[in-house]
XYZ file of C-alpha atoms in Angstrom:
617
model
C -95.016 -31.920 21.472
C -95.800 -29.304 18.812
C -95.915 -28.795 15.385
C -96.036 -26.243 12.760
C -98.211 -26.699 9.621
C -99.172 -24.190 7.127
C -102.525 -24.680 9.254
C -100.617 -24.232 12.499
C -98.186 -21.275 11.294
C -101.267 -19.189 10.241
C -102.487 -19.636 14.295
C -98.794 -18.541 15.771
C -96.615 -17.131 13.242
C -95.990 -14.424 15.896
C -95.070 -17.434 18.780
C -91.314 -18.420 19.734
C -91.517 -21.113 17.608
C -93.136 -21.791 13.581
C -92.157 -22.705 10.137
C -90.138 -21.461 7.365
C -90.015 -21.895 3.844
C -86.128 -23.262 4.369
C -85.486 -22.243 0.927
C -81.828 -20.683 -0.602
C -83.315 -17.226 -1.423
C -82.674 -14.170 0.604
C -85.994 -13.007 2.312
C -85.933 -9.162 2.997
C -88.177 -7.254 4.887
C -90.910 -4.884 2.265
C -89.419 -1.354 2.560
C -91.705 1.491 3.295
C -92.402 1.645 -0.471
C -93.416 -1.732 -0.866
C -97.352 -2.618 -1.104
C -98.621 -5.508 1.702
C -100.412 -8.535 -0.168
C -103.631 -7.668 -0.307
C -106.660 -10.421 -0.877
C -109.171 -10.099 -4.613
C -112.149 -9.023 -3.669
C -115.086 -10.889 -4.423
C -117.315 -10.007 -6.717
C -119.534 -11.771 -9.288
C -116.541 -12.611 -11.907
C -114.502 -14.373 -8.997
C -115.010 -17.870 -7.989
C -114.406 -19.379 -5.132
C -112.424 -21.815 -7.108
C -110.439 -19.062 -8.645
C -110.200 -16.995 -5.187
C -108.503 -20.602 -3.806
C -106.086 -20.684 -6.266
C -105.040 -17.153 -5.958
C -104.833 -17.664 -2.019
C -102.805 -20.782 -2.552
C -99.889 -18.864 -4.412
C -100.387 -15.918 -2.278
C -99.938 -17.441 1.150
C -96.729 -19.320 -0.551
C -95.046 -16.189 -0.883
C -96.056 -14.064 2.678
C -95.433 -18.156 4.542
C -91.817 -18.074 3.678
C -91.242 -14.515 5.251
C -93.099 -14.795 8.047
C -91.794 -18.519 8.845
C -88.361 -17.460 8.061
C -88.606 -15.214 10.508
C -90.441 -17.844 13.118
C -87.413 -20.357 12.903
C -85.123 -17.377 13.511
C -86.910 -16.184 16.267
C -86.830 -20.207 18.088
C -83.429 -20.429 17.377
C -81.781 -17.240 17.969
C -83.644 -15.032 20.613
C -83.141 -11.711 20.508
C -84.332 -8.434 20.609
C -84.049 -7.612 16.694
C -85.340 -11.401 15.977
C -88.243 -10.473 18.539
C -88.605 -7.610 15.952
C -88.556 -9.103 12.740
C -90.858 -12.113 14.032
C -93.811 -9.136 14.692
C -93.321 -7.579 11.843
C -93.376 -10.628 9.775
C -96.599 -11.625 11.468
C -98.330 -8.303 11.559
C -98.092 -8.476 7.979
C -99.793 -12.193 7.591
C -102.335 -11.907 9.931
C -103.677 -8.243 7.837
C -103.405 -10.999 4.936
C -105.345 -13.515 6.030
C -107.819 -11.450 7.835
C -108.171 -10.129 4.417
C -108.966 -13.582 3.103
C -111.162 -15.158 5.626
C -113.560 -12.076 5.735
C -113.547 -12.792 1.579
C -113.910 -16.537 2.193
C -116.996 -15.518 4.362
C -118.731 -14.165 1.754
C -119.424 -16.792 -0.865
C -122.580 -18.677 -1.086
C -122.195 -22.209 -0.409
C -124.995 -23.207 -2.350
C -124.230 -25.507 -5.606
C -120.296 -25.624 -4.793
C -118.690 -28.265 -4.556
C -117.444 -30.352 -1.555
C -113.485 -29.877 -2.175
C -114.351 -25.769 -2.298
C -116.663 -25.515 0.637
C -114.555 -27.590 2.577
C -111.551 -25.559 1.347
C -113.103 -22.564 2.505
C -114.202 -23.791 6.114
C -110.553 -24.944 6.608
C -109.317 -21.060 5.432
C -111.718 -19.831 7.988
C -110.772 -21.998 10.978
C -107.243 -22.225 10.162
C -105.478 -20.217 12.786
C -105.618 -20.376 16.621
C -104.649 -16.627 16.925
C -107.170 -14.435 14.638
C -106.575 -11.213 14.922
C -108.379 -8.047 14.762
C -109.309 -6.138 11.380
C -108.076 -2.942 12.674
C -104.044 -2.387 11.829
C -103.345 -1.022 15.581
C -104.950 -3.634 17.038
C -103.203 -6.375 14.652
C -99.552 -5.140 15.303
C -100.035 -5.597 19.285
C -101.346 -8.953 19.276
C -98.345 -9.350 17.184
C -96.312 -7.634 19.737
C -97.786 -9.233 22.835
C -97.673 -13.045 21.025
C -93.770 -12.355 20.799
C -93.089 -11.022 23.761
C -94.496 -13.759 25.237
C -92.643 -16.172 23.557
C -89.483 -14.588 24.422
C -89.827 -14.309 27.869
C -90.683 -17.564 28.235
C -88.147 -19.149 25.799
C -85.578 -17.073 27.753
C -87.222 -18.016 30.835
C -84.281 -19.195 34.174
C -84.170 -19.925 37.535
C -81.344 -18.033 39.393
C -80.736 -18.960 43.070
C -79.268 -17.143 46.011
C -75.922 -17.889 45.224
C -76.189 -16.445 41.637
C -76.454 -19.364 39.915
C -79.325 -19.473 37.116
C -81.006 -22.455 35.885
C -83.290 -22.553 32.418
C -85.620 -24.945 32.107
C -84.129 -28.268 30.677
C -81.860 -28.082 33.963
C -85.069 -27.412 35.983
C -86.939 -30.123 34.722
C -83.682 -32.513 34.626
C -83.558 -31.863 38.564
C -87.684 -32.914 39.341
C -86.891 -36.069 37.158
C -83.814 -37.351 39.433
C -84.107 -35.572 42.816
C -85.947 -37.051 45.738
C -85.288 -34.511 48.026
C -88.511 -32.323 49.105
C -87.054 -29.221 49.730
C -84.931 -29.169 46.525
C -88.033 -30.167 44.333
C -90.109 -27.483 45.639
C -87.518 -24.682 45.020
C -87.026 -25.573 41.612
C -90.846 -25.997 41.165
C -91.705 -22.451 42.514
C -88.229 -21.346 40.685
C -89.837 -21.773 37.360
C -93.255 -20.352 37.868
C -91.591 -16.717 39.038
C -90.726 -16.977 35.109
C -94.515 -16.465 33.917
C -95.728 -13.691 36.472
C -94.760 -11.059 33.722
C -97.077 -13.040 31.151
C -99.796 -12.262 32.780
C -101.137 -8.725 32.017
C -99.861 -9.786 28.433
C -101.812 -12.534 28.808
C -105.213 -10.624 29.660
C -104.562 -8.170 26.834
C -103.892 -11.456 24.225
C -107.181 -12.961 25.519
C -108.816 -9.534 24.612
C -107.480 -9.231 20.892
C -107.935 -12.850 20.026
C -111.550 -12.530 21.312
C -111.930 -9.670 19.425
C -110.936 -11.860 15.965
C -112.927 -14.393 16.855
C -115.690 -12.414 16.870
C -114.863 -10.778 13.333
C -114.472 -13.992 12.082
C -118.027 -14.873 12.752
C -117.549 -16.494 16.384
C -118.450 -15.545 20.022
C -115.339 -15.739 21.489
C -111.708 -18.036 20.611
C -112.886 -20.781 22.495
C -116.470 -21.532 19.959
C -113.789 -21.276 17.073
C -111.565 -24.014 18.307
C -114.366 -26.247 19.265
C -115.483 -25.857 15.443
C -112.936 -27.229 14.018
C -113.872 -31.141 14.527
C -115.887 -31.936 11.959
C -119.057 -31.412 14.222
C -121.597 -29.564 16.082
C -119.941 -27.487 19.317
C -122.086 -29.383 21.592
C -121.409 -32.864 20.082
C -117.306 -32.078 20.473
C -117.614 -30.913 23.764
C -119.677 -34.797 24.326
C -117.261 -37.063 23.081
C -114.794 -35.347 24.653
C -116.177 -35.765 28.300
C -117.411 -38.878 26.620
C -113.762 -40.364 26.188
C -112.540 -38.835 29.775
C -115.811 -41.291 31.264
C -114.373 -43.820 29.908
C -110.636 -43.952 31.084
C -111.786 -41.884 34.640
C -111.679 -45.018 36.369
C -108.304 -45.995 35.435
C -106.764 -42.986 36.244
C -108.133 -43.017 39.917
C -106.488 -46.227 40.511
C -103.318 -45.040 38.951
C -104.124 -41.765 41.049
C -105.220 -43.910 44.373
C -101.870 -46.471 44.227
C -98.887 -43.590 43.057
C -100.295 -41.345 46.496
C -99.976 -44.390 48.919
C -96.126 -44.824 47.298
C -95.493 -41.341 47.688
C -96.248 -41.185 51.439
C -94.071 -43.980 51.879
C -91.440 -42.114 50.384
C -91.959 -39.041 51.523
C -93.867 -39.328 54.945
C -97.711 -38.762 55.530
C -96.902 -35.480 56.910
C -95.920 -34.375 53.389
C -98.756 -36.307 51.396
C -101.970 -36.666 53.274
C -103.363 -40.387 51.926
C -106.498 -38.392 51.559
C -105.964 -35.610 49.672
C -104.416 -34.289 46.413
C -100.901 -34.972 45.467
C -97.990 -31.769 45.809
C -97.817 -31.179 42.713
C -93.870 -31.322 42.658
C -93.365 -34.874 43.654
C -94.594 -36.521 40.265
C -91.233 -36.109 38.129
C -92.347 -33.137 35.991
C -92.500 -29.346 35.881
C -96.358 -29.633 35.467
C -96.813 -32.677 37.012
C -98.383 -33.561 33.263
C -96.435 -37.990 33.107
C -95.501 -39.205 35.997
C -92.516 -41.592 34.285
C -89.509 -40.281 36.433
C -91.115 -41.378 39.604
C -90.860 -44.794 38.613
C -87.995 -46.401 40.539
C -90.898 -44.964 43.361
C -93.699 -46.716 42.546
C -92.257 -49.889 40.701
C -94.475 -52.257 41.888
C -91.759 -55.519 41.635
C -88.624 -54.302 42.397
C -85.873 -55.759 40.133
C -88.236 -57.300 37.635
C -88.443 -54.495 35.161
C -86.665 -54.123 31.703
C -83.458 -52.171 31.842
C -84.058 -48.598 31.006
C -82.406 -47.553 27.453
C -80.139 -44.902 28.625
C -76.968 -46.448 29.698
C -77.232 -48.168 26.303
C -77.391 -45.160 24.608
C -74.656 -43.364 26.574
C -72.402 -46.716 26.477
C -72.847 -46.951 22.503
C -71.986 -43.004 22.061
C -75.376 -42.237 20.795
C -75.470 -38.178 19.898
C -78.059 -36.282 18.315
C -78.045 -37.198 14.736
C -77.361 -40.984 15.609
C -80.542 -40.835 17.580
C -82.534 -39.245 14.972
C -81.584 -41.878 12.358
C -82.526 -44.466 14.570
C -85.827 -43.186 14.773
C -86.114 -42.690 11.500
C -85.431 -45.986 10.780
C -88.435 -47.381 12.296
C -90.187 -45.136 9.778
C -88.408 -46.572 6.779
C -89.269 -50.307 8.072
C -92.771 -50.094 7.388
C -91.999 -48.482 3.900
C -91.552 -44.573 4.240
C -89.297 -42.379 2.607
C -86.068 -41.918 3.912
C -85.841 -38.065 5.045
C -84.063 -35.477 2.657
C -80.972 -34.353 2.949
C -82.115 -31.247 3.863
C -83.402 -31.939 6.940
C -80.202 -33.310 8.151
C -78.995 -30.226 7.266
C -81.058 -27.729 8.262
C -82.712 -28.871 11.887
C -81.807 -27.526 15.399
C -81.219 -30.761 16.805
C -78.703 -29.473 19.876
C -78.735 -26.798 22.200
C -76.350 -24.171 20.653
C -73.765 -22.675 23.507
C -73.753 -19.296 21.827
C -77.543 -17.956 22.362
C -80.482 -18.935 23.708
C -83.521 -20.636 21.571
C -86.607 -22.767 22.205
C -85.801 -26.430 23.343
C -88.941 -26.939 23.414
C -89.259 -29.829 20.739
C -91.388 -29.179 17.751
C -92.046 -30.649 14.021
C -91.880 -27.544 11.385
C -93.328 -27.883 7.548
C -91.248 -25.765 5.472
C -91.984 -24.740 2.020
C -95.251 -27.388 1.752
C -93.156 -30.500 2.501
C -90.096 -29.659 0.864
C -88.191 -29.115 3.898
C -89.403 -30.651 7.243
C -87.325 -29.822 9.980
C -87.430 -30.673 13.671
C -85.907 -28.007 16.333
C -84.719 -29.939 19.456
C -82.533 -30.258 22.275
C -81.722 -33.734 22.292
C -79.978 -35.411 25.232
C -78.818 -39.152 25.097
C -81.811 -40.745 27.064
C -84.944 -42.901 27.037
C -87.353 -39.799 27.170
C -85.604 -37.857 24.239
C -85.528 -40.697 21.754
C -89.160 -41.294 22.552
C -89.593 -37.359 21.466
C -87.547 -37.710 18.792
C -90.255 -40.508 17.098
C -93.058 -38.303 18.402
C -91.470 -35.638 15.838
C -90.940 -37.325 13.233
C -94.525 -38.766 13.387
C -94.882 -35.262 12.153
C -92.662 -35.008 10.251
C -93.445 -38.223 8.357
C -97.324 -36.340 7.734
C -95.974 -33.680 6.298
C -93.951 -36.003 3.552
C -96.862 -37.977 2.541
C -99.370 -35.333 2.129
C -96.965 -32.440 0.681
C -98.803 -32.605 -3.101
C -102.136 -31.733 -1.503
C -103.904 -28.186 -1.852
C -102.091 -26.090 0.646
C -105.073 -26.006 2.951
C -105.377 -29.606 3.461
C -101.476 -29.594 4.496
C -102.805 -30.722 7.892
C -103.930 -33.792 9.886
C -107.201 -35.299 9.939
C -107.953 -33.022 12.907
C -104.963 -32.071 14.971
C -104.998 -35.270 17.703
C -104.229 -36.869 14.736
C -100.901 -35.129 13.979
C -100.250 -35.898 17.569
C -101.144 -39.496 17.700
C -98.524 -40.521 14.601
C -95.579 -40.453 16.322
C -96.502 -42.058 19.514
C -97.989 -45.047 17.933
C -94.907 -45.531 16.496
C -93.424 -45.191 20.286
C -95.985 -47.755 21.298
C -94.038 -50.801 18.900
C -90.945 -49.378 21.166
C -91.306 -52.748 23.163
C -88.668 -54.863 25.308
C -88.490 -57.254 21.932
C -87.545 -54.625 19.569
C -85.306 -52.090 22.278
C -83.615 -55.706 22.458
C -83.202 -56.377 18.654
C -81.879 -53.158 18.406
C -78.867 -53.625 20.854
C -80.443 -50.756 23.453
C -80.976 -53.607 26.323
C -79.695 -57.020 27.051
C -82.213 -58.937 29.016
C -86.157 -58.849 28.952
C -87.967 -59.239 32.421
C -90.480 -62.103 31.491
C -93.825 -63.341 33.717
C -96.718 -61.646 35.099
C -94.353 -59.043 37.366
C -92.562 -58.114 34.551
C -96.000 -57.322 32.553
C -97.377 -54.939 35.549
C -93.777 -53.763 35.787
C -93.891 -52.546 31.755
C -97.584 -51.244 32.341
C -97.024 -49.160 34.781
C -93.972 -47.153 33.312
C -96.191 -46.703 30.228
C -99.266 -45.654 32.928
C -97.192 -43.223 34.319
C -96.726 -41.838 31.185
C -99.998 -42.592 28.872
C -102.682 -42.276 31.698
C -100.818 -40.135 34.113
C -101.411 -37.138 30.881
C -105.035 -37.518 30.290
C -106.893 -35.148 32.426
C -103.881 -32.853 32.340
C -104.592 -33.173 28.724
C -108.392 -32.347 28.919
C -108.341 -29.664 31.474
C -105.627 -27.416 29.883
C -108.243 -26.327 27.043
C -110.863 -26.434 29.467
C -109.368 -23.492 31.185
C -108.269 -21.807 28.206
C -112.051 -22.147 26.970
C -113.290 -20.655 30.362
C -110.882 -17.402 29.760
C -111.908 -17.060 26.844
C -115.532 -17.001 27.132
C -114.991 -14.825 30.154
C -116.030 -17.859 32.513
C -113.168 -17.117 34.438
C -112.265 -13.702 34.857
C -108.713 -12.251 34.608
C -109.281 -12.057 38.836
C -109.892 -15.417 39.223
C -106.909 -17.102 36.501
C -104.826 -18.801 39.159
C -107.354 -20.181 41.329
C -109.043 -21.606 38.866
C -106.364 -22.768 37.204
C -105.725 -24.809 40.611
C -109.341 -25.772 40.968
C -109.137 -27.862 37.663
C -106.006 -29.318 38.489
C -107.559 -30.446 41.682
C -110.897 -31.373 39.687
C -109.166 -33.591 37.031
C -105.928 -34.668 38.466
C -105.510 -34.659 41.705
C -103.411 -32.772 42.202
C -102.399 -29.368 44.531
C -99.829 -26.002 44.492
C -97.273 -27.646 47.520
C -97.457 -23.697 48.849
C -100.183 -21.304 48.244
C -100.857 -19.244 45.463
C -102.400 -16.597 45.508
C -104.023 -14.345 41.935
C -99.807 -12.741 42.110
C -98.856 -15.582 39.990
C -99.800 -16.849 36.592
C -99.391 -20.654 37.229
C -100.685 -22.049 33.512
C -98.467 -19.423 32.132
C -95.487 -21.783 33.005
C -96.834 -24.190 30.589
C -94.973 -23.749 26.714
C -98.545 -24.334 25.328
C -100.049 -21.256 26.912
C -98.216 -17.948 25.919
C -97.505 -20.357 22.938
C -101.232 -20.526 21.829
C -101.243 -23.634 20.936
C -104.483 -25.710 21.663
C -104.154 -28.632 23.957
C -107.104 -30.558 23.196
C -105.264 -32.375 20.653
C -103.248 -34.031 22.960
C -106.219 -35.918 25.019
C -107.713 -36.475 22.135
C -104.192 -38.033 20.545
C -103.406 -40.203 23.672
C -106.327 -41.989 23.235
C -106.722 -42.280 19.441
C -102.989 -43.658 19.133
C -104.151 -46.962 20.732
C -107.282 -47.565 18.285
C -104.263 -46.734 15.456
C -101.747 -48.984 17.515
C -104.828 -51.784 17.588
C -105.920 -51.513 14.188
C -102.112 -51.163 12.677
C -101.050 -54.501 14.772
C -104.159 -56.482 13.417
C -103.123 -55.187 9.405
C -99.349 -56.619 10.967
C -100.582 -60.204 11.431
C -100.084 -59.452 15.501
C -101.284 -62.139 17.801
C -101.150 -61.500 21.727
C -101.850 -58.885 23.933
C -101.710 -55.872 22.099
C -99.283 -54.193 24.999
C -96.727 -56.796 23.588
C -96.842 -56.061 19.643
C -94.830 -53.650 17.373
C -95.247 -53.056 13.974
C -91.773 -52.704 12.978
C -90.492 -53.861 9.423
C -94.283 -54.509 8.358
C -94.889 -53.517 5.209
C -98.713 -53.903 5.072
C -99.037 -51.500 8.369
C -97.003 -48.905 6.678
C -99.185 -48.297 4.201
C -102.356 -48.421 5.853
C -100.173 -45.519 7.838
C -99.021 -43.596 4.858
C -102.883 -43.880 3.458
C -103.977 -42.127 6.333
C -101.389 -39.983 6.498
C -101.731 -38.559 2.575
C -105.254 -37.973 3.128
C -104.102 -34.560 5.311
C -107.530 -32.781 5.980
C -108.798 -33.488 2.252
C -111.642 -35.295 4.111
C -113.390 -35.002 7.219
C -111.339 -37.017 10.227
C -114.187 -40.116 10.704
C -113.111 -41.049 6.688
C -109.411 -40.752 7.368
C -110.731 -42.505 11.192
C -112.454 -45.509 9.317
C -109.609 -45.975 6.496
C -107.128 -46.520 9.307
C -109.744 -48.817 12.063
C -112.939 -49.631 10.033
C -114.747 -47.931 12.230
C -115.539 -43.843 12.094
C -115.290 -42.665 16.418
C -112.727 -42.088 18.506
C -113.412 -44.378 21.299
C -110.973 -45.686 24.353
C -111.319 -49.311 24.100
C -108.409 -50.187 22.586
C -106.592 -48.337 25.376
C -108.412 -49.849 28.201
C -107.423 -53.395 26.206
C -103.759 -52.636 26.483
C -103.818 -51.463 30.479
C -106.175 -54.556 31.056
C -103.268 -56.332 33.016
C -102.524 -53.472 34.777
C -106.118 -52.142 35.786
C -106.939 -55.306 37.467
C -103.623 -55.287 39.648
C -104.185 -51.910 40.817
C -107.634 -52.565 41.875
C -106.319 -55.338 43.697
C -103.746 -53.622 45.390
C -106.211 -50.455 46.386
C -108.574 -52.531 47.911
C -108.018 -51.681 51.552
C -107.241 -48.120 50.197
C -109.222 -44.580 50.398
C -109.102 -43.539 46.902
C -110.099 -40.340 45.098
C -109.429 -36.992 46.637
């Protein structure tokens, strides 16, 4: 669930994974001799029109190193990869440093919207800025590696020698039912980020430091600026949007305990209190989906589950791919290029180790989109695999655009693409497509089909929203270094629901376990996507024609949806996200509605079922 823009490589060009420019030409690192890029300086003779299209051809050039040296580091860690990655990124963030602080300094008065907006996006364009001072830069350069290698080399090893990395980790909390064996995997993985943590304190430090140099008082005000809207106003639609799909959640929350402590025993999960956080299917306890044969509500009334298909009709990686591509190419998008086929990390090599954490890169602006992951033949992976190419599929249809509007809307929107697309996955169209044989019809098969997707879609949202919220707390030095891991715990418990199954204590660095925090990448996006993908899935199934329940339509093979979709989807950032909002709804918020629509069925059968029940925690 990540993705690498232009936008997004200038925030983590140091971090395990990036872009590249995926051209032919050899890309050598500057000798001692060589001169780094350095920015015009404005003066009265320089424009801000002609300082943009300098910038444009000079971040060409230094992108293509320091990506290069990104998709290297993902897919080959090493020490010497770990090397060039720093260096590569030590010398683009002095660059753009260079340029923002320039950027700062024209007057916006009299210029036009294209420029100023232009300018903004330079200035809020990384997650990661790092301090003027050369010393400075080259550790947060350092640290940002480091911590992307221990974690993308991150494993498990037991008593008897064996070591596990994380796919196996996470492949054992999706099938195993056995307490014990789910809580030593769970603690396995979190001995992995207790080295991230001083390297953690000392990133939080630098970035902070950055922030402020680029006119902000800490990281956290500069991510919340980047929506289009007052700081205050972001941080109220947000809690806005978690009011409005609390209540559901609960009820998920309230009926998934009660299963669980008839699985488990009420010794192991007290009907009154938050859920061990190891029993829900997942590493971080973030969807719920793999604890399904669990909680299915009607036993034996569900639609088959796409695996066996997939392992019965010898699906690999690349067959996989191109059947999620194909979806794309129904509604009227280009087929991908040959070089993607050629050029993506699609399986885990045996050689080395790399990132499988699955992520959409834009190479050279557009001209060669790539997707690194480790794709297995099941239900979850092919669902990733149309999440990535919803990324994939953005950076196609907005490639001709100024470099700086290479982006989406706002970044839920890069998000959201894909996983509308997943949403048109239904029983019909697995069916049409030869992945299942029989469709579970009638009301139980209905709160059946909702609740996998609940366990999934709803299950995520305040894991979603409280990821950033702690992040925003570190930064602004809400939460001190001292205090990380129990506060860390104390949102989890907040939001979801959820506890540590053992205690601990400020020795570990729990929320360094997740990708997304030594990763830097902001997490916001994904609330913010999961709900905005059903007002696209809504809006896209009304362009379609669609009558029913919306939980029941997919847009495959339409036509007139896929280019509302690839409208949107040119736009990039050009505008601000309520135009590229309105062009794809007719309407200019972000508002859970449409979501609360779809889980209708579902919402009123749990409420039924939890009526004799204590919920809440």
């Amino acid at each position: 669930m990540s993705t690498k823009t232009l936008a997004s490589m200038i925030a983590s060009v140091a971090l395990m994974s990036g872009c590249s420019s995926g051209s032919d030409k050899v890309t050598t690192t500057p000798t001692a001799q060589e001169k780094p890029m350095t920015v015009t300086p404005v003066t009265q003779q320089v424009s801000p029109e002609d300082f943009l299209t300098q910038f444009n051809i000079d971040i060409k050039t230094i992108s293509d190193e320091a990506g290069a040296a990104q998709w290297v580091r993902a897919t080959y860690i090493t020490e010497d990869t770990a090397l060039l990655a720093a260096k590569a990124s030590e010398r683009y963030q002095a660059y753009l440093s260079q340029a923002v602080n320039q950027a700062k300094q024209f007057p916006t008065q009299g210029m036009s919207k294209d420029t100023a907006r232009a300018l903004k996006l330079l200035v809020l364009s990384t997650s990661m800025p790092a301090p003027a001072d050369a010393k400075k830069r080259a550790e947060l350069s350092r640290i940002a590696t480091e911590m992307g290698g221990i974690y993308g080399a991150g494993e498990y090893c037991r008593e008897d020698g064996s070591c596990l990395q994380l796919q196996e980790l996470e492949n054992i909390l999706a099938s195993s039912r056995n307490y014990d064996e789910l809580l030593e995997v769970w603690q396995g993985w979190r001995e992995v980020a207790i080295p991230l943590r001083p390297k953690y304190e000392r990133f939080v430090e630098l970035t902070n430091e950055g922030a402020n140099e680029f006119g902000y008082g800490d990281l956290a005000q500069m991510w919340k600026a980047s929506y289009d809207m007052p700081v205050a106003e972001f941080e109220q639609v947000v809690d806005g949007l978690w009011t409005q799909v609390q209540p559901l959640y609960e009820q998920l929350h309230c009926y998934v305990r009660h299963e669980l402590g008839e699985t488990y025993g009420k010794d192991k999960v007290d009907p009154n209190a938050p859920i061990p956080a190891h029993l829900l299917g997942n590493m971080w306890s973030q969807t719920w989906n793999n604890i399904y044969d669990v909680v299915e509500p009607f036993p034996g009334k569900s639609t088959p589950d796409v695996t066996p298909a997939l392992l019965a009709q010898e699906y690999d990686a690349e067959k996989m791919t191109r059947a999620a591509e194909e979806f794309f190419v129904s509604l009227g998008l280009p087929e991908l290029p040959d070089t993607f086929w050629q050029r993506s990390m699609l399986t885990k090599p045996r050689d080395r180790d790399v990132v499988c954490h699955a992520s959409a890169w834009d190479l050279d602006g557009g001209k060669d989109p790539r997707i690194k992951q480790c794709v297995e033949p099941n239900a979850e992976q092919l669902s990733t695999l149309h999440h990535e190419l919803g990324h994939i599929y953005y950076f196609l249809m907005y490639k001709d655009l100024e470099p700086l509007f290479r982006t989406g809307a706002h970044d839920g929107f890069h998000e959201a693409i894909g996983d509308t697309i997943v949403l048109s996955m239904t029983p019909e169209h697995l069916k049409k497509k030869g992945l299942i044989k029989d469709i579970a019809n009638g009301n139980e098969a209905k709160i059946n089909q909702q609740m996998r997707m609940a366990l999934e879609k709803i299950a995520f949202l305040p894991f979603g929203k409280l990821i950033d919220e702690w992040r925003w707390k570190v930064f602004s030095k809400e939460i001190p270094p001292e205090q990380y891991n129990a506060a860390w715990w104390d949102l989890r418990r907040k939001y979801q629901g959820i506890s540590p199954p053992t205690a601990r204590d400020e020795r570990y660095f729990d929320a360094g376990a997740k990708y997304h925090i030594p990763g830097n990448t902001p997490y916001i996006r994904y609330f913010l996507s999961f709900i905005i993908q059903f007002q696209f899935h809504k809006a896209l199934c009304d362009t379609a024609g669609f009558n029913g329940e919306i939980s029941d339509c997919s847009i495959y093979g339409s036509k007139e949806a896929g280019k509302q979709l690839g409208d949107v989807l040119a736009m990039g950032a050009s505008q601000p996200w309520p135009k590229a909002m309105q062009t794809m709804t007719g309407q200019p918020h972000m508002d859970a509605s449409a979501l609360l629509e779809y889980f209708k069925p579902l919402q009123q059968w749990l409420s039924q079922e939890n009526a004799d029940r204590q919920c809440g925690w």
